[in-house]
Coordinates of C-alpha atoms in Angstrom, one line a residue:
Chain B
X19 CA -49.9 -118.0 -9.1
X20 CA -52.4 -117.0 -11.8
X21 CA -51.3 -115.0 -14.4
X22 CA -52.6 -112.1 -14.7
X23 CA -52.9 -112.2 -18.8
X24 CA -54.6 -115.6 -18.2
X25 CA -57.1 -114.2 -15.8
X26 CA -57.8 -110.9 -18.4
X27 CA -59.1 -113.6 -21.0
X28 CA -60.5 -115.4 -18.8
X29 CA -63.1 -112.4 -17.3
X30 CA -63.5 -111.9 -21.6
X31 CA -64.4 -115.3 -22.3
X32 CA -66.5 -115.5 -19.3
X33 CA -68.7 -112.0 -19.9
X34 CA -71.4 -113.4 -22.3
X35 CA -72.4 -116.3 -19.6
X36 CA -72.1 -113.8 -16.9
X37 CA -73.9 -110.9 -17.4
X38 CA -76.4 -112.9 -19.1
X39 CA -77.1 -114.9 -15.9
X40 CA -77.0 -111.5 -13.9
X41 CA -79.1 -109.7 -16.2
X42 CA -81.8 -112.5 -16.0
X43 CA -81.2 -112.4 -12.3
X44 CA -81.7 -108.8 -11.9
X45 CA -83.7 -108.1 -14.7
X46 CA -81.4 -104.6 -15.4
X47 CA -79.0 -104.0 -18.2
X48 CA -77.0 -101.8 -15.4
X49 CA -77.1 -103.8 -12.1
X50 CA -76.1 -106.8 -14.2
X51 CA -73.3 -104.8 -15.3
X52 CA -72.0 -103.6 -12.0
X53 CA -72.6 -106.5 -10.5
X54 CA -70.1 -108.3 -13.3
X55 CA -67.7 -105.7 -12.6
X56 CA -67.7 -106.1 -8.7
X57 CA -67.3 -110.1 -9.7
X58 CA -64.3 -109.1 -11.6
X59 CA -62.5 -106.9 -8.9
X60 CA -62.8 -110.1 -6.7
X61 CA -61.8 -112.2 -9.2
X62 CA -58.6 -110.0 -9.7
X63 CA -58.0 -110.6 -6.1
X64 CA -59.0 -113.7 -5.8
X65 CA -57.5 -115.7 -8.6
X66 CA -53.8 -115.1 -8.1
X67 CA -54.2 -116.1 -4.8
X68 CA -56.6 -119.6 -5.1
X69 CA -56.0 -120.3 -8.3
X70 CA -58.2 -119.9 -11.4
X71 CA -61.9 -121.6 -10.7
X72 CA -62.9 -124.2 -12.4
X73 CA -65.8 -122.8 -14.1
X74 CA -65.1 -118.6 -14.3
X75 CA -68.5 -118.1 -15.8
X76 CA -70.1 -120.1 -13.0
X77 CA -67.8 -118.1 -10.4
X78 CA -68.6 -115.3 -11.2
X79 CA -72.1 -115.3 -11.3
X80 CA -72.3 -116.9 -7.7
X81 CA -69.9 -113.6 -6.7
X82 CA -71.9 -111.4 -8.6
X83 CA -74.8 -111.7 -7.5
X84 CA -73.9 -112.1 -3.9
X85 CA -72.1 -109.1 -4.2
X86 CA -75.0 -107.2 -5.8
X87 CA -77.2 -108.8 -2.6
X88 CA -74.9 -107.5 -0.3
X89 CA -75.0 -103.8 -1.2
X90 CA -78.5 -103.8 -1.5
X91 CA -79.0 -105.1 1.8
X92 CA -76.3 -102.3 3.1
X93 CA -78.2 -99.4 1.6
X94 CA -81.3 -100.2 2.6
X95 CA -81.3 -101.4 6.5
X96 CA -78.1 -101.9 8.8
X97 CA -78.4 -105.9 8.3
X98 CA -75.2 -107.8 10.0
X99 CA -73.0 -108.5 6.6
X100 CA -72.3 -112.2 5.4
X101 CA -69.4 -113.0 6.8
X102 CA -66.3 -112.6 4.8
X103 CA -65.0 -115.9 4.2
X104 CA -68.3 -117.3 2.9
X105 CA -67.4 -115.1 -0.1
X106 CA -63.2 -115.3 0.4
X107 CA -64.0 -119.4 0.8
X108 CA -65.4 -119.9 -2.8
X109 CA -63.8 -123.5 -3.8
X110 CA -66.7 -126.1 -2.5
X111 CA -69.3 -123.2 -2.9
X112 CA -68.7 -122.7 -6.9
X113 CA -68.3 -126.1 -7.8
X114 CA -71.8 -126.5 -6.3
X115 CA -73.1 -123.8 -8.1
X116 CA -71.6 -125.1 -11.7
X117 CA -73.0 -128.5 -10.9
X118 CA -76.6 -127.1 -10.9
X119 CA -76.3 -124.5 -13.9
X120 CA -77.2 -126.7 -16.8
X121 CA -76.4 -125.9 -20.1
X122 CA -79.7 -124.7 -21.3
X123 CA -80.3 -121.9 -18.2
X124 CA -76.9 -120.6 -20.1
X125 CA -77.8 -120.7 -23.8
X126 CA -81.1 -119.2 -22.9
X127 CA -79.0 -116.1 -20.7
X128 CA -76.8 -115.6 -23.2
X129 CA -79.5 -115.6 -25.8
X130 CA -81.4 -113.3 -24.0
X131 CA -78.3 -111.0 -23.5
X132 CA -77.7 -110.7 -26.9
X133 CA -81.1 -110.5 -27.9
X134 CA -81.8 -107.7 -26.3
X135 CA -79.3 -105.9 -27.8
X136 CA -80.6 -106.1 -31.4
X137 CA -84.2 -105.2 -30.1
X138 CA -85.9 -104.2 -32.9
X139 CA -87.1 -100.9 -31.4
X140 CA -83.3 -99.7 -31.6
X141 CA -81.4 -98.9 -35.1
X142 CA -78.6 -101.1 -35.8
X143 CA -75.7 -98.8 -35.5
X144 CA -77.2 -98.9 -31.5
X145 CA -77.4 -102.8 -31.4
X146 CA -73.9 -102.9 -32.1
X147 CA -73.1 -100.3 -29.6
X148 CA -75.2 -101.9 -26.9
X149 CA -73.7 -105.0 -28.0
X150 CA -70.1 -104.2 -28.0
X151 CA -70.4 -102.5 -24.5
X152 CA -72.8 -104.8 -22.6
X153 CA -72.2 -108.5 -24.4
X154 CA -68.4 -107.6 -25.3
X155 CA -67.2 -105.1 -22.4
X156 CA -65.7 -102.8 -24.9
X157 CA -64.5 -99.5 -23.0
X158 CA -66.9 -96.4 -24.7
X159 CA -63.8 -95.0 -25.9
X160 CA -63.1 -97.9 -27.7
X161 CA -66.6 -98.4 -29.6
X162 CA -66.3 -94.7 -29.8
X163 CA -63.5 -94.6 -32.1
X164 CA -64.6 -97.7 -33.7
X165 CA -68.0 -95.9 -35.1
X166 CA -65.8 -92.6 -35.7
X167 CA -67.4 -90.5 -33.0
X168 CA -67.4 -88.8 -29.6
X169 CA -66.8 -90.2 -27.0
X170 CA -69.8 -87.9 -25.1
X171 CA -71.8 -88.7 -28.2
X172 CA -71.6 -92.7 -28.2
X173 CA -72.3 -92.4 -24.5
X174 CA -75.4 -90.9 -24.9
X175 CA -76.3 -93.2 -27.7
X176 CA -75.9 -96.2 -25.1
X177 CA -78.0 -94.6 -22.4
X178 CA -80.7 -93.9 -25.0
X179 CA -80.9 -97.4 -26.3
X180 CA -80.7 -98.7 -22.5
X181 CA -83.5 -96.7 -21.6
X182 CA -85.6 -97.5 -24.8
X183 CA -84.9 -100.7 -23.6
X184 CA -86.1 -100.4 -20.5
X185 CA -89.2 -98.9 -22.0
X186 CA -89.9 -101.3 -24.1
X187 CA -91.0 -104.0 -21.5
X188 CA -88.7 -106.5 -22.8
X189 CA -90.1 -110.3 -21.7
X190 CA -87.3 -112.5 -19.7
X191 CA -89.0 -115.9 -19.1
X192 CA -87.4 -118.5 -20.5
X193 CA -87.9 -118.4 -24.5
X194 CA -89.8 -121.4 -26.2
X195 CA -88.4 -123.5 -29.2
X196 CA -90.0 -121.1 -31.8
X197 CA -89.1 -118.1 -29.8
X198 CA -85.3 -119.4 -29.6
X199 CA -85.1 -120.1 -33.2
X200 CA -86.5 -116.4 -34.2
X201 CA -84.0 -114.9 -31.5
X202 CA -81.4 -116.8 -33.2
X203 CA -81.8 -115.2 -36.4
X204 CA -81.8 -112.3 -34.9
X205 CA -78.5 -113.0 -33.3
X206 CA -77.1 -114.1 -36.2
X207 CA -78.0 -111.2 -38.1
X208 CA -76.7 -108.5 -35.7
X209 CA -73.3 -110.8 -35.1
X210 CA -72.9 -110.4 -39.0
X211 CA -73.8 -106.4 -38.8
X212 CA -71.1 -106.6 -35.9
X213 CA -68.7 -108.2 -38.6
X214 CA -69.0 -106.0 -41.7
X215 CA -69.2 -102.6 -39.3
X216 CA -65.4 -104.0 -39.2
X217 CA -64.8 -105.5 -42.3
X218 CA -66.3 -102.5 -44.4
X219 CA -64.1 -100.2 -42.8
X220 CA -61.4 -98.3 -45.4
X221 CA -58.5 -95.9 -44.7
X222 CA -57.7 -94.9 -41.2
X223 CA -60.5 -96.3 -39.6
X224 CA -59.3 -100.1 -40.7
X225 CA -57.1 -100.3 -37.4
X226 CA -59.5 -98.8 -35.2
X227 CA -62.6 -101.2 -36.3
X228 CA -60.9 -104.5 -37.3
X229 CA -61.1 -105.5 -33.8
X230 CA -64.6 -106.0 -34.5
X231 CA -64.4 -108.7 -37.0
X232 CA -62.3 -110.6 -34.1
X233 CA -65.1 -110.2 -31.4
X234 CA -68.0 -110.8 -34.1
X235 CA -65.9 -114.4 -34.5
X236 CA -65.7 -115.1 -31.1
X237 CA -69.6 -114.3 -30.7
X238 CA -70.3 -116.9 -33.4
X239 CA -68.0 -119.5 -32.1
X240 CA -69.7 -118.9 -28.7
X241 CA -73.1 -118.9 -30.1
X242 CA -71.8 -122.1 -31.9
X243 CA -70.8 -123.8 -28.5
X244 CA -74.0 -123.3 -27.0
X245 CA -75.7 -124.6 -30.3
X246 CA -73.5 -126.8 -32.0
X247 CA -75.8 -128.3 -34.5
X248 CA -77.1 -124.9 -36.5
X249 CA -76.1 -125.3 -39.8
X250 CA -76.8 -121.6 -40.3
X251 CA -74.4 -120.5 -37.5
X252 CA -71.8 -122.9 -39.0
X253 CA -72.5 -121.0 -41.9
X254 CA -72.0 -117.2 -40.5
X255 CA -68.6 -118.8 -38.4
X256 CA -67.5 -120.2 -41.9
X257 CA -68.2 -116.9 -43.8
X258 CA -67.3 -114.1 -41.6
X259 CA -63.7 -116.6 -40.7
X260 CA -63.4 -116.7 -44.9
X261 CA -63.8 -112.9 -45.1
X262 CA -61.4 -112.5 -42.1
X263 CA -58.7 -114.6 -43.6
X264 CA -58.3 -112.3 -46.3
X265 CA -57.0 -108.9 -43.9
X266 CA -53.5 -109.3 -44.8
X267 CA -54.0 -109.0 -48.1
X268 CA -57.4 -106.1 -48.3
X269 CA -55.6 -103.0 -48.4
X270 CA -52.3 -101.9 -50.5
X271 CA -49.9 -99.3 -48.3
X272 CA -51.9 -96.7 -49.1
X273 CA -54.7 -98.0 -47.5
X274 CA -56.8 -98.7 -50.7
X275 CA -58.9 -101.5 -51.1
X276 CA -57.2 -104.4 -53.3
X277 CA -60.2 -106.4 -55.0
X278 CA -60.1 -110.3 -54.5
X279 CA -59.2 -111.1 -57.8
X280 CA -55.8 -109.1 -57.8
X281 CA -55.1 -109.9 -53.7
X282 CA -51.7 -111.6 -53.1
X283 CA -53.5 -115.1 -52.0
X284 CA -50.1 -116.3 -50.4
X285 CA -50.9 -113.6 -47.4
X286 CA -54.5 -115.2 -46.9
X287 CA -54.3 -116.3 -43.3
X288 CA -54.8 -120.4 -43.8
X289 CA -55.8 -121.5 -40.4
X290 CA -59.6 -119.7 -39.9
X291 CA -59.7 -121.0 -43.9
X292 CA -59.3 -124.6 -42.8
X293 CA -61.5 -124.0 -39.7
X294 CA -63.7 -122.6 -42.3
X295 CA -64.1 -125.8 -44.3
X296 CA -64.5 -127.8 -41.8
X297 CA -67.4 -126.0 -40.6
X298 CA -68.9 -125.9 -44.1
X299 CA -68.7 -129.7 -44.2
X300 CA -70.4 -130.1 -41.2
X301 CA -73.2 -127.9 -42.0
X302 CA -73.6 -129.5 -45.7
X303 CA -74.5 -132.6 -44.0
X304 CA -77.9 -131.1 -42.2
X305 CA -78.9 -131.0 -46.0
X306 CA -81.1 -127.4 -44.6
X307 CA -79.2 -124.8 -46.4
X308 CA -79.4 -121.2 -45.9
X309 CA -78.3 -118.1 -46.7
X310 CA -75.3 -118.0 -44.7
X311 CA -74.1 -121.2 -45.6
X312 CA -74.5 -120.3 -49.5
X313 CA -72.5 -117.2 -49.0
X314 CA -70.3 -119.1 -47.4
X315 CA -70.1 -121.5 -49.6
X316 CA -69.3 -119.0 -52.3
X317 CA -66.4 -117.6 -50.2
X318 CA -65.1 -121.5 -49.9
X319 CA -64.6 -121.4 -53.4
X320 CA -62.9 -118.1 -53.8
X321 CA -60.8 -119.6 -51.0
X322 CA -60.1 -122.7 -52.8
X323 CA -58.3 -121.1 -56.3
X324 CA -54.9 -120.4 -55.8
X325 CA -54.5 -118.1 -58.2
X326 CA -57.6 -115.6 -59.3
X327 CA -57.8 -117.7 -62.7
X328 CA -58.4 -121.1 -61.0
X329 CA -62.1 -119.9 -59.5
X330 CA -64.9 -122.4 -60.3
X331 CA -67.5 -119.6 -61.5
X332 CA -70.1 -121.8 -62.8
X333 CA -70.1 -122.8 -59.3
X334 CA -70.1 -119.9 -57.9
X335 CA -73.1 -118.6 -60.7
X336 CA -75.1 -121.7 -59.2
X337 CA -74.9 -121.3 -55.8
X338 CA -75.7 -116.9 -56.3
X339 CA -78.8 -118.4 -58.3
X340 CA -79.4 -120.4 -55.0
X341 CA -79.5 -117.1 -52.9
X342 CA -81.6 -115.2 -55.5
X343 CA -84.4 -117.7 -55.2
X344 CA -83.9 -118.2 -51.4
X345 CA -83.3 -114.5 -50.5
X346 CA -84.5 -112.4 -54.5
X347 CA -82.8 -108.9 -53.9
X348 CA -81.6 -107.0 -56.8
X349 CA -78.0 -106.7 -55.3
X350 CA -77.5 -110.5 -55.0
X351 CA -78.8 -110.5 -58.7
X352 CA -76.0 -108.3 -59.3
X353 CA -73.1 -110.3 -57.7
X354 CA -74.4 -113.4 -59.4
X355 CA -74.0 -111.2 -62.9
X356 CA -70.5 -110.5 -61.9
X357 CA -69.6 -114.7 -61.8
X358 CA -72.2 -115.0 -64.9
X359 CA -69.6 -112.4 -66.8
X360 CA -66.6 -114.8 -65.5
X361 CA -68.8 -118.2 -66.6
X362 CA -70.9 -117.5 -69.3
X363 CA -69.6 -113.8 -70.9
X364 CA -70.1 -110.3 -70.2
X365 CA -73.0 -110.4 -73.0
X366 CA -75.3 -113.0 -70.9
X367 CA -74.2 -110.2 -67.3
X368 CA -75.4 -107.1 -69.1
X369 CA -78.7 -109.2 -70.0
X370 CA -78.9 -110.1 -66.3
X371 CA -77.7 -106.4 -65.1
X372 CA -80.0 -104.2 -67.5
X373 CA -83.6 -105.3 -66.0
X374 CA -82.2 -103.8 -62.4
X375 CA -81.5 -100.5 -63.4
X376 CA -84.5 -99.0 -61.8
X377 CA -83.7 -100.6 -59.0
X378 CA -80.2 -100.1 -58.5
X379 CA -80.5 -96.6 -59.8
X380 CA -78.9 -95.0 -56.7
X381 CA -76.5 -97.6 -55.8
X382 CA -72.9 -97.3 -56.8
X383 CA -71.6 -100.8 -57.6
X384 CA -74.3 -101.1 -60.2
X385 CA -72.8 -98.5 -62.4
X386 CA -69.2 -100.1 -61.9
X387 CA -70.2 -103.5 -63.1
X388 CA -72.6 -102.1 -65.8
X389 CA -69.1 -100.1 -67.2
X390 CA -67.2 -103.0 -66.6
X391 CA -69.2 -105.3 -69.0
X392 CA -70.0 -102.5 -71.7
X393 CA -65.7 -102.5 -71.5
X394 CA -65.7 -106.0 -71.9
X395 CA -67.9 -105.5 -74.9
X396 CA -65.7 -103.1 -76.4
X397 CA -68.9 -100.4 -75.8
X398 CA -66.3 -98.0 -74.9
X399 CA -68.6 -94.7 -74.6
X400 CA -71.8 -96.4 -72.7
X401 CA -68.4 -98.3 -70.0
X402 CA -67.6 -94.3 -69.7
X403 CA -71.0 -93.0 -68.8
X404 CA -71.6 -96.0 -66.7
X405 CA -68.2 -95.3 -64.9
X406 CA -69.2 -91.4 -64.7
X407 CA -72.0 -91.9 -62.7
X408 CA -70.7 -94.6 -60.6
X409 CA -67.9 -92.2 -59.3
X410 CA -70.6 -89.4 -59.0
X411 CA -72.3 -92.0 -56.5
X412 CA -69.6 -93.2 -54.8
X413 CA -69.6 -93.2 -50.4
X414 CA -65.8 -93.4 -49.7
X415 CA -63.0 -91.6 -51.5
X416 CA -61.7 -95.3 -52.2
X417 CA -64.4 -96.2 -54.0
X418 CA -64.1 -93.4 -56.2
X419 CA -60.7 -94.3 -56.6
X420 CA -61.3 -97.8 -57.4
X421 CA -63.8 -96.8 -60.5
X422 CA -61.4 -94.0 -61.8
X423 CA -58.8 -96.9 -62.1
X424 CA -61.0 -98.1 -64.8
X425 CA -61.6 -94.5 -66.5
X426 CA -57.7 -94.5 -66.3
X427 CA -57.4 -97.4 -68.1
X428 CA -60.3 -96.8 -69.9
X429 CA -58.5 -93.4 -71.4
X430 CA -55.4 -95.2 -71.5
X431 CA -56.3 -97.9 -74.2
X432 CA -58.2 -95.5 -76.5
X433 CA -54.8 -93.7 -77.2
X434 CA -53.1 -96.6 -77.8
Chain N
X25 CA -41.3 -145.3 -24.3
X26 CA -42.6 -142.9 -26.5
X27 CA -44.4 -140.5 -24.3
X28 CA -47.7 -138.7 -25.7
X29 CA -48.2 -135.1 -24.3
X30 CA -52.2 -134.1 -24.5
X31 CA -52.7 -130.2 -24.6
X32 CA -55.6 -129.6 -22.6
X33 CA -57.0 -125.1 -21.9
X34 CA -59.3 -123.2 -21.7
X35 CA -61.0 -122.9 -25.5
X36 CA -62.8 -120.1 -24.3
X37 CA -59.3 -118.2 -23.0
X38 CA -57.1 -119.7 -25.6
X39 CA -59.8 -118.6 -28.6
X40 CA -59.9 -115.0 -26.7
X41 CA -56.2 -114.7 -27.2
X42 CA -55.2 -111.9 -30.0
X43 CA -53.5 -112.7 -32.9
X44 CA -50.0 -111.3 -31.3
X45 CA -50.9 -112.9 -28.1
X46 CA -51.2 -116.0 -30.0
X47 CA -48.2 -115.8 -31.7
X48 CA -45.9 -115.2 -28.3
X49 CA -46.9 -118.5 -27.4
X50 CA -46.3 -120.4 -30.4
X51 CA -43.1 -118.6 -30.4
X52 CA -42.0 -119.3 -27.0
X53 CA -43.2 -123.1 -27.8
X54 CA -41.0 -122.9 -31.4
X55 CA -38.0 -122.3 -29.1
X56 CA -38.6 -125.8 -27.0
X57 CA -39.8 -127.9 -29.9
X58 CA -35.9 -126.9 -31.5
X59 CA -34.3 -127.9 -28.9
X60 CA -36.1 -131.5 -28.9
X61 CA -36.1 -131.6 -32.7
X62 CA -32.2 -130.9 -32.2
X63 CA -32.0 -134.0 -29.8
X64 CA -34.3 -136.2 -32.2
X65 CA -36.9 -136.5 -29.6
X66 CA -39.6 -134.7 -31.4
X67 CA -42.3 -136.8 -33.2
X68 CA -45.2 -135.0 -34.2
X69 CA -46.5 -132.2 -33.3
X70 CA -50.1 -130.9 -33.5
X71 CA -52.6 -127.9 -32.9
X72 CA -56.3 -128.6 -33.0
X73 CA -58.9 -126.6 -34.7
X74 CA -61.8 -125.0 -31.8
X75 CA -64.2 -128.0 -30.6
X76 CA -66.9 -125.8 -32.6
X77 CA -65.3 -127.3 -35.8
X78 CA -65.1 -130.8 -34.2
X79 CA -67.8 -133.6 -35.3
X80 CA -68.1 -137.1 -33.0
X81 CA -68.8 -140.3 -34.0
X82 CA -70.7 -142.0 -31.6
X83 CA -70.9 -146.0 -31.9
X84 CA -72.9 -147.0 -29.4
X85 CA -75.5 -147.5 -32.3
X86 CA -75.7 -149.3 -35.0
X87 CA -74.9 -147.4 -37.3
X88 CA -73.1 -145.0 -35.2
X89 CA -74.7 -141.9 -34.8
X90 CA -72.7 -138.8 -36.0
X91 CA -73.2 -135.5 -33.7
X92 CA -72.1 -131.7 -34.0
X93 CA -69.6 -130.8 -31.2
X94 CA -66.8 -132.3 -29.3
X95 CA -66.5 -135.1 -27.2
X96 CA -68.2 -134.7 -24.2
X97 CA -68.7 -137.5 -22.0
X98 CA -66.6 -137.5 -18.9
X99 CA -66.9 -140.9 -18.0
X100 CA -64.3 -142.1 -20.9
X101 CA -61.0 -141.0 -21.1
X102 CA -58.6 -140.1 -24.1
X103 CA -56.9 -143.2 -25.0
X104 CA -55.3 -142.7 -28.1
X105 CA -55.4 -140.3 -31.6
X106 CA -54.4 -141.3 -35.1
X107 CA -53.9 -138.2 -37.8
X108 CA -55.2 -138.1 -41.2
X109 CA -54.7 -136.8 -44.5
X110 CA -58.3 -136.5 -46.3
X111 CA -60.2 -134.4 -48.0
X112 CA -62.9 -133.4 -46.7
X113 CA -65.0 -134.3 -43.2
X114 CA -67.4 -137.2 -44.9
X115 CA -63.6 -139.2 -45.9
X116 CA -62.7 -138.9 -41.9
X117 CA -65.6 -140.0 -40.9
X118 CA -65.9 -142.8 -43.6
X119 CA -62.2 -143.8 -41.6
X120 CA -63.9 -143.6 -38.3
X121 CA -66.3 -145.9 -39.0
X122 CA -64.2 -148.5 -40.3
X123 CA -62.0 -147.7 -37.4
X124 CA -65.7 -148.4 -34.8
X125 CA -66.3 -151.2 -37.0
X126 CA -63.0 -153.0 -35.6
X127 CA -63.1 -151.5 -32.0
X128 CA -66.5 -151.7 -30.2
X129 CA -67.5 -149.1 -28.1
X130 CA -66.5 -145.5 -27.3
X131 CA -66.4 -142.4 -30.0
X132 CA -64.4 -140.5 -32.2
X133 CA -64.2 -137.3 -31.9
X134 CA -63.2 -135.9 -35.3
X135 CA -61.2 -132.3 -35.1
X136 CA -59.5 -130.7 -37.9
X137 CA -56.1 -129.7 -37.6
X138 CA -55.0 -126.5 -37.3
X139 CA -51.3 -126.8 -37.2
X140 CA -48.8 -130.2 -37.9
X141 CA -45.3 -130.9 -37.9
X142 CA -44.9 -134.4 -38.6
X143 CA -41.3 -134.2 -36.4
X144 CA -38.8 -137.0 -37.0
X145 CA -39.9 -139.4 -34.0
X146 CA -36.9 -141.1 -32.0
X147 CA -36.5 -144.6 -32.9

């Protein structure tokens, strides 16, 4: 007997492969997807009885797509039907099947799969969607309350980006090395949108959308499997497992965000921290770094202090410096400014800072550090200006919040 | 006789498990390893990282080749496993190859540990 949990992850695990496979097969985002389903309805009915297969992805393919076959053939001519038991009668039939799917048809599917989901025609908040429902076989419902919207309104935003899709003529022969590595960037990138559309979330939404930090891991680790010697995707497993480890200690009850230098770090999560560091070893080796192993990186060494104190800025100053010159954008000048206050004083930040303030003129955080340094300073009056307009720019109520902690304290010390 | 017991799943089931999922098992596996810890025959015990966090040394050059990934070949078999404390992967694999140095042939497959109770093993 095959239990029925076992089989539930099972079907998960297997999706990627799956509809990958079918959608190469049957070159449509929705008759790969039905014909998954139909696989999984057998599979329900199967499994208990003839034990789990040996290879579920492989399984269900070869079901799949002879179930596909099957109606097809029904709706279009009264055919006589494959008999029964040469789909009830799987076990020499799928082992077959497995033997002769080598590992490189299924990176390529899965590839494919999830490339098409972050075409480049579609906005990102539709990647994900498209992702979540056709690589991750999350319910509309679910990535509905996930993105804080209808469900009638998601619904239509997957049937648009399937059709744009569809539109758009996208190419399924098998992808060449170049190809593969661009598609892999491309992967990456939308698996780490995947992640912070989770991880950013504040307030009420954090228990509707932290499953998506879980699935975004799983993608990577998958991803991982079928490429185990990417430094970069060691690095995007290692930072978004980092980031993850944190959750227990994010939010106070009131569902505020607690920075990382004030989180409890005894309710870090240790086990994806030591999977973590492991990864970043192994990437380290390949001597190629990138921009996800240098974030990272970074996060390794928040990781590492036990207390807030203990953090090796200078470190961490280096490796931001690292991901200016590999990846120069104003906001990663900014973090860096924030572990140059820590390493080299708030006077050397604010010299750092001040250059991007036509940049950054719009963006919140700027305004936050910028106060933050004047208070170091003792420039009490500019730190209150600076705090002003970051609350005036704030996106959440809890970012807001977060600034007029420091215009509380801010007020607070200049009675004293 | 000391007996080893090898844990062999599913990675992509057991890695698809939720974090409550995850912790029924271990919790219905605390209750077993008690009892066994109770009747001092429980030596170690030990959870392994994913294999996407594994790294194998391969010896069948000189010098041995190191390779991302698990173990894969299915014509050896698991023979043996020694745990230990370093820190960081180059120190393991510095052990390996002293290890490959004094046993020819085969690999090492290098996995972190997630979880380790070093148990009191019966005499």
């Amino acid at each position: 007997m095959t239990d029925p949990a076992w089989i539930d992850a099972a079907l998960t695990a297997a999706r990627p492969q799956a509809v990958g496979a079918l959608l190469c097969y049957f070159r449509d985002l929705d008759a790969a997807e039905e014909a998954f389903q139909e696989a999984c309805l057998r599979a329900l009915k199967h499994w208990p009885q003839n034990g789990p297969p040996r290879d579920p992805a492989a399984w269900l393919i070869f079901v799949g797509r002879n179930v596909a076959l099957d109606q097809v053939r029904r709706g279009s001519r009264q055919t006589a039907l494959p008999p029964e038991e040469a789909l009830s009668n799987l076990e020499d039939a799928e082992a077959e099947i497995a033997e002769r799917m080598d590992g490189d048809r299924y990176r390529d599917d899965v590839l494919r799969l999830l490339f098409i989901c972050c075409h480049p025609e579609l906005p990102a908040t539709q990647q994900i969607a498209l992702a979540l429902r056709i690589v991750c076989g999350l319910s509309v419902r679910q990535i509905a309350r996930a993105f804080l919207v209808g469900e009638s309104a998601m619904e239509q935003r997957i049937t648009r980006a399937k059709s744009r899709i569809g539109g758009a003529g996208v190419p399924f022969e098998a992808p060449g090395a170049v190809d593969r590595a661009e598609r892999l960037g491309a992967v990456a990138a939308m698996i780490y949108l995947l992640f912070n559309e989770g991880y950013s979330a504040t307030g009420e939404a954090v228990a509707a959308r932290a499953p998506l930090c879980d699935e975004a891991i799983r993608l990577a680790r998958l991803l991982l499997r079928l490429f185990p010697a990417e430094p970069e995707i060691m690095g995007l497993a290692a930072l978004m497992l980092i980031q993850h480890s944190r959750a227990p200690a994010r939010f106070d009850t009131d569902g505020n965000i607690i920075l990382l230098e004030d989180q409890d770090r005894s309710r870090w999560n240790p086990k994806p921290i030591a999977e973590a560091l492991a990864l970043i070893d192994k990437a380290m080796r390949h001597r190629t770094p990138g921009p996800y192993q240098i974030q990272a990186a970074i996060a390794a060494l928040h990781a590492r202090a036990a207390r807030a104190e203990d953090t090796d800025w200078a470190q961490i100053d280096l490796l931001y410096g690292a991901l200016e010159r590999m990846q120069p954008s104003p906001v990663v000048t900014l973090n860096r400014a924030v572990a140059v206050a820590k390493a080299r004083g708030p006077q050397a930040a604010l010299d750092m800072v001040e250059p991007l303030a036509s940049k950054l003129s719009g963006y919140f955080n700027f305004f936050g550090v910028r106060g933050a340094l004047l208070l170091q300073l003792g420039r009490a009056g500019g730190a209150r200006e600076a705090f002003d307009r970051a609350i005036a720019l704030a996106n959440t109520a809890a970012e807001a919040a977060h600034i007029r902690q420091h215009l509380d304290r801010l007020m607070k010390d200049s009675v004293s | 006789m000391h007996y080893a017991l090898l844990c062999y799943h599913s990675e992509d089931v057991v890695c698809s498990w939720t974090k409550e999922e995850d912790e029924a098992v271990m919790a219905k596996l605390a209750v077993v390893q008690e009892r066994l810890a109770a009747a001092g025959k429980l030596g170690p015990v030990v959870r392994l990282l994913p294999t996407t966090a594994a790294t194998t040394l391969r010896k069948s050059s000189d010098p041995p080749l190191v390779i991302d990934g698990p173990f894969a070949e299915t014509k050896e078999q698991l023979l043996g496993f020694y745990v230990v404390d370093v820190e960081n992967l180059e120190e393991a694999l510095e052990i390996a190859r002293d290890l490959g140095r004094a046993n020819p042939g085969g690999s090492y497959e290098i996995r972190p540990i997630g979880l380790f109770f070093p148990g009191q093993p019966a005499p």
